[in-house]
Short mmCIF file of C-alpha atoms and ligand atoms in Angstrom, two decimals:
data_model
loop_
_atom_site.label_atom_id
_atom_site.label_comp_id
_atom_site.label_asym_id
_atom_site.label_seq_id
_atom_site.Cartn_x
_atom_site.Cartn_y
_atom_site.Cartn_z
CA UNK A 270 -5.71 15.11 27.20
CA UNK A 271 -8.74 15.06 24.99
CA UNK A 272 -10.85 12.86 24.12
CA UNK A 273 -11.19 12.76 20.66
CA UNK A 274 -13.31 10.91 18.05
CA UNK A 275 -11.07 10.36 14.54
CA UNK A 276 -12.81 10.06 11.41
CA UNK A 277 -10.75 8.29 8.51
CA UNK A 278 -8.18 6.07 9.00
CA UNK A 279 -6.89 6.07 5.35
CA UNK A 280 -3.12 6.22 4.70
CA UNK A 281 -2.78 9.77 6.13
CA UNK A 282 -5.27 9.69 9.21
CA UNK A 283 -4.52 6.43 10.19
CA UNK A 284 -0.87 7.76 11.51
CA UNK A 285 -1.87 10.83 12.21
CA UNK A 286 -4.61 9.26 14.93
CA UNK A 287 -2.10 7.09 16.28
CA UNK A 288 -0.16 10.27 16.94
CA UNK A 289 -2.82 11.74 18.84
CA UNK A 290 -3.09 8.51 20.92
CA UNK A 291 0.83 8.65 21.68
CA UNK A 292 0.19 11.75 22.73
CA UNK A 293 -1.97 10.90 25.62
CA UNK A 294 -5.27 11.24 24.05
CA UNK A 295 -8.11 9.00 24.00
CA UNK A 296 -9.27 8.35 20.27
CA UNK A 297 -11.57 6.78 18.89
CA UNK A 298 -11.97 5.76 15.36
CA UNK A 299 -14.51 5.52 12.53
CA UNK A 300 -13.82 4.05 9.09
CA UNK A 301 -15.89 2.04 6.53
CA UNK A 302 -12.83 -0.57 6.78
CA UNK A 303 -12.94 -3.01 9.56
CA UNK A 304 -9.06 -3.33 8.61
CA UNK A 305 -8.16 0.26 9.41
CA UNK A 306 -10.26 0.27 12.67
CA UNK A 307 -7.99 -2.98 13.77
CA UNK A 308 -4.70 -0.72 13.08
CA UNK A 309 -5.69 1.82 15.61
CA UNK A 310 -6.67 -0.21 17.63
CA UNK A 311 -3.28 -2.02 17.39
CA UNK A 312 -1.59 1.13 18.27
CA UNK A 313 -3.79 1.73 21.61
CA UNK A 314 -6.79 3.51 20.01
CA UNK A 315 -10.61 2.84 20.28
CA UNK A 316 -12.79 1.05 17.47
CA UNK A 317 -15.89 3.05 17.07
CA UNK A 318 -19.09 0.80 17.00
CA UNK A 319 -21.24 3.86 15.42
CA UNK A 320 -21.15 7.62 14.91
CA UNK A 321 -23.85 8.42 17.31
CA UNK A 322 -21.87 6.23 19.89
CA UNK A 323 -18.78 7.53 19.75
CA UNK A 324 -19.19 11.48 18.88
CA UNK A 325 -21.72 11.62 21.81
CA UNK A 326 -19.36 11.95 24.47
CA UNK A 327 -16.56 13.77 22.12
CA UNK A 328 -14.81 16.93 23.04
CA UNK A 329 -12.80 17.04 19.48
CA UNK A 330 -13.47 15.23 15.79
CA UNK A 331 -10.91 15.14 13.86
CA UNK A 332 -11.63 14.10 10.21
CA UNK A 333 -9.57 13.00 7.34
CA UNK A 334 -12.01 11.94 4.23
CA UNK A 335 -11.00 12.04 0.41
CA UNK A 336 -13.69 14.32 -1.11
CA UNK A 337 -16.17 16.96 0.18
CA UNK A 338 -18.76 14.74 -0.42
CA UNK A 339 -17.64 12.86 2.49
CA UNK A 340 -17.24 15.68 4.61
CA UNK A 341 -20.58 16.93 4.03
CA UNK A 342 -21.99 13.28 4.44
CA UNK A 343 -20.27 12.69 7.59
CA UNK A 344 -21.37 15.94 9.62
CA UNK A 345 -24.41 17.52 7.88
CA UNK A 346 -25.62 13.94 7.24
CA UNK A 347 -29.04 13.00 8.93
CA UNK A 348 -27.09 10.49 11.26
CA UNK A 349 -23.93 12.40 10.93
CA UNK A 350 -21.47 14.73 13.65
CA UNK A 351 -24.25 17.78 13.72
CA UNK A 352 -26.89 15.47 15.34
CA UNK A 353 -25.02 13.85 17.94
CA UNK A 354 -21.92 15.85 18.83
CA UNK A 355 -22.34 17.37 22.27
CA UNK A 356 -22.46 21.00 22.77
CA UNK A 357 -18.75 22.63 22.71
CA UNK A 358 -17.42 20.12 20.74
CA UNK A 359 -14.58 21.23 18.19
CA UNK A 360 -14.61 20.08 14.86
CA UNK A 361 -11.32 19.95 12.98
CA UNK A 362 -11.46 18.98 8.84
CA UNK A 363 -7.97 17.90 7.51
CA UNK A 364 -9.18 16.27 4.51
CA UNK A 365 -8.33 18.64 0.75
CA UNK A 366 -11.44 19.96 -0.09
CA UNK A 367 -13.58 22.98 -1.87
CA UNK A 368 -12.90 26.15 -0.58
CA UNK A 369 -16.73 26.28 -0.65
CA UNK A 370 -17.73 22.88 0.35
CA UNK A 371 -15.25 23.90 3.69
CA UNK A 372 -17.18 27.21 4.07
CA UNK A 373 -20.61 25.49 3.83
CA UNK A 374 -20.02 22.94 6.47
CA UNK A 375 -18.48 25.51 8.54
CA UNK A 376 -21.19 28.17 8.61
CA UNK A 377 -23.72 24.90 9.07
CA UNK A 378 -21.54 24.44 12.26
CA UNK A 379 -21.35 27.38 13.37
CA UNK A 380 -25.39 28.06 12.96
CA UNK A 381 -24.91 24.96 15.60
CA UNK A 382 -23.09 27.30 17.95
CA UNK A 383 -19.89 24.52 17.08
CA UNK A 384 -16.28 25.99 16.41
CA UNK A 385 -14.94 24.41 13.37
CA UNK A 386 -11.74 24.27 11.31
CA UNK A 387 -10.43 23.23 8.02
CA UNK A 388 -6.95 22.24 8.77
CA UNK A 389 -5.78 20.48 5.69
CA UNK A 390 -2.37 19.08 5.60
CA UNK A 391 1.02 18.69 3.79
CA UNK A 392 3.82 16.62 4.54
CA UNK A 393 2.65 13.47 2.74
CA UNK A 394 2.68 9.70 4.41
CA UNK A 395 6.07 10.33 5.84
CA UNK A 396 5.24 13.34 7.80
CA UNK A 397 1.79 12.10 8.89
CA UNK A 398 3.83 9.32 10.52
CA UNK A 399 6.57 11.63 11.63
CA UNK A 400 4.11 14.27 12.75
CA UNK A 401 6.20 16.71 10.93
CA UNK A 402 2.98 17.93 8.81
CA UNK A 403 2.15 21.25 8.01
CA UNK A 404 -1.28 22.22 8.77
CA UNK A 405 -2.91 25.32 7.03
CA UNK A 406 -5.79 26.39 9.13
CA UNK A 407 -8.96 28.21 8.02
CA UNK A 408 -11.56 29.49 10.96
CA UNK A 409 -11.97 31.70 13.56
CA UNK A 410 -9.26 33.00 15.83
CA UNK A 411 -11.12 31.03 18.39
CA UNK A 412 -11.78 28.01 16.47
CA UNK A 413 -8.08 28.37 15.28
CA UNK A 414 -6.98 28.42 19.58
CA UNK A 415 -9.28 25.54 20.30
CA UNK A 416 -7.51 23.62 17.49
CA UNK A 417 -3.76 24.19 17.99
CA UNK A 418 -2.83 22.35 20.52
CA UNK A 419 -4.32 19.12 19.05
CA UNK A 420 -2.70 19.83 15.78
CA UNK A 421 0.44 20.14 17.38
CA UNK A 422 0.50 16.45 18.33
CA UNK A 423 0.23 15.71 14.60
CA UNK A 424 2.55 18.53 13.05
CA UNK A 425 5.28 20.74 13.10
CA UNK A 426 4.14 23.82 11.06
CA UNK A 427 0.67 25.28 12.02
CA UNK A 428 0.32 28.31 10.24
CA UNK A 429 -3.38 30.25 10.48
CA UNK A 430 -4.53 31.06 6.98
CA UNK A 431 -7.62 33.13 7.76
CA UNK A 432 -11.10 32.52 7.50
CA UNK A 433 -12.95 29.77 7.05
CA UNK A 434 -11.84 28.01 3.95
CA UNK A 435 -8.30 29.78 3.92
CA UNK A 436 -6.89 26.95 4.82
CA UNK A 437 -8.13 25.35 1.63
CA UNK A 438 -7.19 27.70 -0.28
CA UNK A 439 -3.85 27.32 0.67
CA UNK A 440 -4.17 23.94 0.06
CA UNK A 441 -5.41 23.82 -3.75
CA UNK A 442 -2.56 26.44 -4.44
CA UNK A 443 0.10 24.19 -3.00
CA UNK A 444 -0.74 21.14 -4.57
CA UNK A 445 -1.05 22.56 -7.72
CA UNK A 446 2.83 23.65 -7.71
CA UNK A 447 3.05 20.15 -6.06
CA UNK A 448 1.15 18.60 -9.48
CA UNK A 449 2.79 20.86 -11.81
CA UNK A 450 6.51 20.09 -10.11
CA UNK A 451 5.80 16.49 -10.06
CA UNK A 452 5.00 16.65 -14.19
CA UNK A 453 8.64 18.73 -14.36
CA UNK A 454 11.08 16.29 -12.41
CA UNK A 455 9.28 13.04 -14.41
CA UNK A 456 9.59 14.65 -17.79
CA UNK A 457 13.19 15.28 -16.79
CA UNK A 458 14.01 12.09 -15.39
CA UNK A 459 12.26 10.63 -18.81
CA UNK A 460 14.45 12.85 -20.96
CA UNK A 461 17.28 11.79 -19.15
CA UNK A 462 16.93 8.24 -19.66
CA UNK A 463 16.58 9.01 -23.77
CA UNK A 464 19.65 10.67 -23.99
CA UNK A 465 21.36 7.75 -21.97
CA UNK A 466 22.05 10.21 -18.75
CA UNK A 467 22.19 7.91 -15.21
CA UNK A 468 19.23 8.59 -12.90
CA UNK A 469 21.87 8.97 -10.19
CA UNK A 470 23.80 11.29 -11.93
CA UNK A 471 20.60 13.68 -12.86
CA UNK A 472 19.85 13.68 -9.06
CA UNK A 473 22.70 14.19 -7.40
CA UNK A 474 22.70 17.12 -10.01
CA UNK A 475 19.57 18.65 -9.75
CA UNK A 476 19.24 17.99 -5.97
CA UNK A 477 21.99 20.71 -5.97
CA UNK A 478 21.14 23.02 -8.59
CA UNK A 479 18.45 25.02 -9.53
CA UNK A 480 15.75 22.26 -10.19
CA UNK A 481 15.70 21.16 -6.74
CA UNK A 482 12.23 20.55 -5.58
CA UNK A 483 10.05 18.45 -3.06
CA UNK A 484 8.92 15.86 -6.22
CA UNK A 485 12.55 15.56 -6.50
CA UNK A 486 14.68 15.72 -2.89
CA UNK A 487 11.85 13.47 -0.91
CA UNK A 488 9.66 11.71 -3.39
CA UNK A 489 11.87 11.42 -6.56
CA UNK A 490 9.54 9.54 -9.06
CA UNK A 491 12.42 6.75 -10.24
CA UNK A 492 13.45 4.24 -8.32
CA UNK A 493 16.52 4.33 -6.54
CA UNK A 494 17.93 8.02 -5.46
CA UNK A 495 15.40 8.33 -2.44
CA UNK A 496 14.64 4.91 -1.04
CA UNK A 497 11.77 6.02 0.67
CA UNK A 498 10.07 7.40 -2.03
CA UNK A 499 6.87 5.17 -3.59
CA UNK A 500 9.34 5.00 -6.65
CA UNK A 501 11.02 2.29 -5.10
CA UNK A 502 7.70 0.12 -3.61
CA UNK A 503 6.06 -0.18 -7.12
CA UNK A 504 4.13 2.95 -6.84
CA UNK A 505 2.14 2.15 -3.83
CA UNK A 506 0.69 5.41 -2.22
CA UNK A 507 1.60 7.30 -0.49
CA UNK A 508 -0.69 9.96 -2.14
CA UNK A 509 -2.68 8.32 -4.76
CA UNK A 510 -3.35 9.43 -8.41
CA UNK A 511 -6.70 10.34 -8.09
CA UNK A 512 -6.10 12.31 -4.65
CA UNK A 513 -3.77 14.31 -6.94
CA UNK A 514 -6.64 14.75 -9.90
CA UNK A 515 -8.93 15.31 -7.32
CA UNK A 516 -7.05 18.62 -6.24
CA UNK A 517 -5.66 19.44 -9.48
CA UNK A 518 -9.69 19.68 -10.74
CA UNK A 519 -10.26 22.07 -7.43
CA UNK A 520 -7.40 24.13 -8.58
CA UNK A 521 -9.26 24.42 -11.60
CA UNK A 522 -12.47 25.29 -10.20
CA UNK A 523 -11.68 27.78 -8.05
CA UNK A 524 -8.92 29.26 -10.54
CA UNK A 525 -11.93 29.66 -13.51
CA UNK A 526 -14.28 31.33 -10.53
CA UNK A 527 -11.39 33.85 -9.43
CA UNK A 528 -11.19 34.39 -12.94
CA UNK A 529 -7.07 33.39 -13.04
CA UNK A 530 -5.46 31.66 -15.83
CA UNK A 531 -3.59 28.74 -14.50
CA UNK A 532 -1.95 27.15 -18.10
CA UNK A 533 0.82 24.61 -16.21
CA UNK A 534 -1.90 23.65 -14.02
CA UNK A 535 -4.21 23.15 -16.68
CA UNK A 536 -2.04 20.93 -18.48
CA UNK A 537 -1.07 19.00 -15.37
CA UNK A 538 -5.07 18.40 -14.25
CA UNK A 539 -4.96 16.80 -18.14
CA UNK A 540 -1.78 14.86 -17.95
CA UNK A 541 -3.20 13.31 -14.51
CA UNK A 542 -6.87 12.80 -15.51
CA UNK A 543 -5.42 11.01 -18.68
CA UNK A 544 -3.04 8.64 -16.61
CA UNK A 545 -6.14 7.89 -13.82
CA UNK A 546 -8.51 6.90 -16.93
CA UNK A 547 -5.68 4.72 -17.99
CA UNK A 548 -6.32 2.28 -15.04
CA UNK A 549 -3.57 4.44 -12.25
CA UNK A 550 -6.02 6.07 -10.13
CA UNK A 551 -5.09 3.70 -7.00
CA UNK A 552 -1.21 4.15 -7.83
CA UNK A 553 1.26 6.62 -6.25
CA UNK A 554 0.96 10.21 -8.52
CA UNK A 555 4.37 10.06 -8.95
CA UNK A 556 4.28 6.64 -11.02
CA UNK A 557 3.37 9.16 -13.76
CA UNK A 558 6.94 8.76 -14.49
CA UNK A 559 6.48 5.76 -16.15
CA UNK A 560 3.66 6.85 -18.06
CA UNK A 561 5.37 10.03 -19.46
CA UNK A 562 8.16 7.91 -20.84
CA UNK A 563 5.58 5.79 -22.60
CA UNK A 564 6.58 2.60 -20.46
CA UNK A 565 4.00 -0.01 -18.15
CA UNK A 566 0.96 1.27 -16.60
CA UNK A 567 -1.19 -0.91 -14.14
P1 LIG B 627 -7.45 7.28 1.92
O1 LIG B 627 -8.36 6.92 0.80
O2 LIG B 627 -6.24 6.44 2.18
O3 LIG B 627 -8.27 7.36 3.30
C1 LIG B 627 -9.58 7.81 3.41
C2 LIG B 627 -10.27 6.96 4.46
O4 LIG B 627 -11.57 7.48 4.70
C3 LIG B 627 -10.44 5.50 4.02
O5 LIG B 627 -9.87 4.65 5.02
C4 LIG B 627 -11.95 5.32 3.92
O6 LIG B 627 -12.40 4.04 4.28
C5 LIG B 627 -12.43 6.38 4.91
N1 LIG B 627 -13.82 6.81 4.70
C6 LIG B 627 -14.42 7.20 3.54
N2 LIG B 627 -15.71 7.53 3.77
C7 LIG B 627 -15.92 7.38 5.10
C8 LIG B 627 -17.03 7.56 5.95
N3 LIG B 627 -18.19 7.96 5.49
N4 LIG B 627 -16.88 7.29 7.27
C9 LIG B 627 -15.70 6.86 7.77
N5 LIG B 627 -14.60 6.66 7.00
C10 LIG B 627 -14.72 6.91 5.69
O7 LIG B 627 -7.03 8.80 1.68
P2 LIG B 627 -5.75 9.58 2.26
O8 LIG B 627 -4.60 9.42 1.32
O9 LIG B 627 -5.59 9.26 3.70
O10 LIG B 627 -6.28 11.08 2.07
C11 LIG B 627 -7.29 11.64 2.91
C12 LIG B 627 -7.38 13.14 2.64
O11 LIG B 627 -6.10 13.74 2.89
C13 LIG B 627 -7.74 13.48 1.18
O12 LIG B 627 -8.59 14.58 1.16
C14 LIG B 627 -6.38 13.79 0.56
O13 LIG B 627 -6.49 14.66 -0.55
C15 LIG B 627 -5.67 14.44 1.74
N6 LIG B 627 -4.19 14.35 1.71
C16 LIG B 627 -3.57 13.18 1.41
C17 LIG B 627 -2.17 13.14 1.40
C18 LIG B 627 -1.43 11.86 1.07
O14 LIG B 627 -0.18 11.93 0.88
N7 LIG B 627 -2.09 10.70 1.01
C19 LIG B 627 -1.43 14.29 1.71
C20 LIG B 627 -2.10 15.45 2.04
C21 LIG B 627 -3.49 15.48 2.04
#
């Protein structure tokens, strides 16, 4: 049993954290919404009055932000993790970040003499809750030890990428199959429904043949076929449409620096940054469905 502070109790850490806590852990959580603080509470975690308060005591922080940005903010900031975590503590990243912006904060905590991890996750909403996610973990082999057994109250699949940042990288790559998939099944589902084919009937097709995917078996982007998919909640996330233009424009970045052409995911980073601008950004990614077949948008 650790105790453990939890940064970000958004629709992934917010399950995740109440994993920890079941458990055995003691957790306490930080989040800029009163709301999400009450949840964890709710499910027998700590509210966090401050940072300073409740990382000074902390033997692990756990933190699940959208952007870098945040990241950076919340550790290297002047009143952020760096100045008040206790020596020894572990530091564990799962938000989807820059393969750089994970290196920088880890080489700033390791110039600390703190081990530190990106651990970023898939699995979606549904394995957050489940603690079926995969983790992806970039660090040291010590930092990668230290963080295992905490990870493993929260997943399934821990896999150790490499170095710092590996675990990023691993990331970025997935999700851009993920974006590029997701653009496939809707396009298909939208053809479909042209040429008068069921919905049903193009599932329980494809499911079983050769375009089976993820976007299709779990989070099939019309309503109906997989009743826990957003599909069938009005598009509520889930994993929002920016979160998904967010790593589709890392793909991007670190794809032009590698110096490897990436035309699907290209495309895809378009077809989502198009659909965001459009007023979607808070909507599930896979309600891109209905914006590929030219119907609603919010
Ligand atoms: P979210 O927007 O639901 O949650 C983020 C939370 O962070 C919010 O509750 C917000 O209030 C909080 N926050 C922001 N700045 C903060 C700060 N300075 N201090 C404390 N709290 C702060 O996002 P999410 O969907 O939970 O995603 C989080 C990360 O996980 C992202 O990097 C995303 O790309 C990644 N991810 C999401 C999914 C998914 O299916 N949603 C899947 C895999 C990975």
């Amino acid at each position: 049993m650790s105790r453990i502070v939890f940064i970000g109790l958004g629709n992934m850490g917010l399950p995740m954290a109440a994993n920890l806590v079941r458990a055995g852990h003691v957790v306490t959580g930080l989040d800029l919404s009163g709301d999400a603080l009450a949840r964890l509470v709710e499910a027998g975690g700590r509210a966090g009055t401050s940072l300073a308060e409740a990382v000074a005591d902390a033997e692990v922080v756990v933190s699940m932000l959208p952007e870098g940005r945040h990241v950076e903010a919340v550790y290297a900031g002047e009143e952020g993790v760096f100045a008040h975590a206790p020596h020894g503590c572990l530091f564990i990243d799962s938000s989807t970040i820059h393969v750089e912006s994970a290196r920088k904060v880890a080489g700033m905590a390791a110039a600390r003499g703190f081990d530190m991890a990106d651990a970023p996750v898939s699995g979606g909403v549904g394995g957050a809750a489940a603690a079926t996610l995969t983790f992806m973990v970039g660090g040291s082999d010590t930092a990668f030890g230290r963080a295992e057994p905490i990870l493993a109250a929260m997943g399934k699949t821990i896999v150790h990428a490499g170095a710092s940042g590996a675990g990023q990288a691993a990331k970025i790559c997935n999700n851009m199959i993920l974006g590029i998939s997701m653009v496939a099944v809707c396009e298909g589902f939208a053809l479909a429904e042209k040429l008068g084919l069921d919905a049903q009937k193009l599932f329980d097709i494809a499911s079983t043949s050769s375009g089976q995917c993820w976007s299709l078996t779990t989070y099939c982007p019309v309503p109906g076929p997989v009743p826990t998919s957003p599909a069938n909640r009005g598009y509520t996330p889930g994993f929002a449409a920016a979160m998904m233009l967010k790593d589709l424009k890392l793909s991007q970045d670190v794809a032009s620096a590698a110096g490897q052409a990436t035309p699907l995911g290209a495309e895809a980073a378009q077809l989502y940054r198009l659909f965001v601008d459009q007023g979607n950004a808070g909507r599930d990614f896979s309600a891109l469905f209905e914006f590929l077949r030219g119907g609603k948008s919010a």
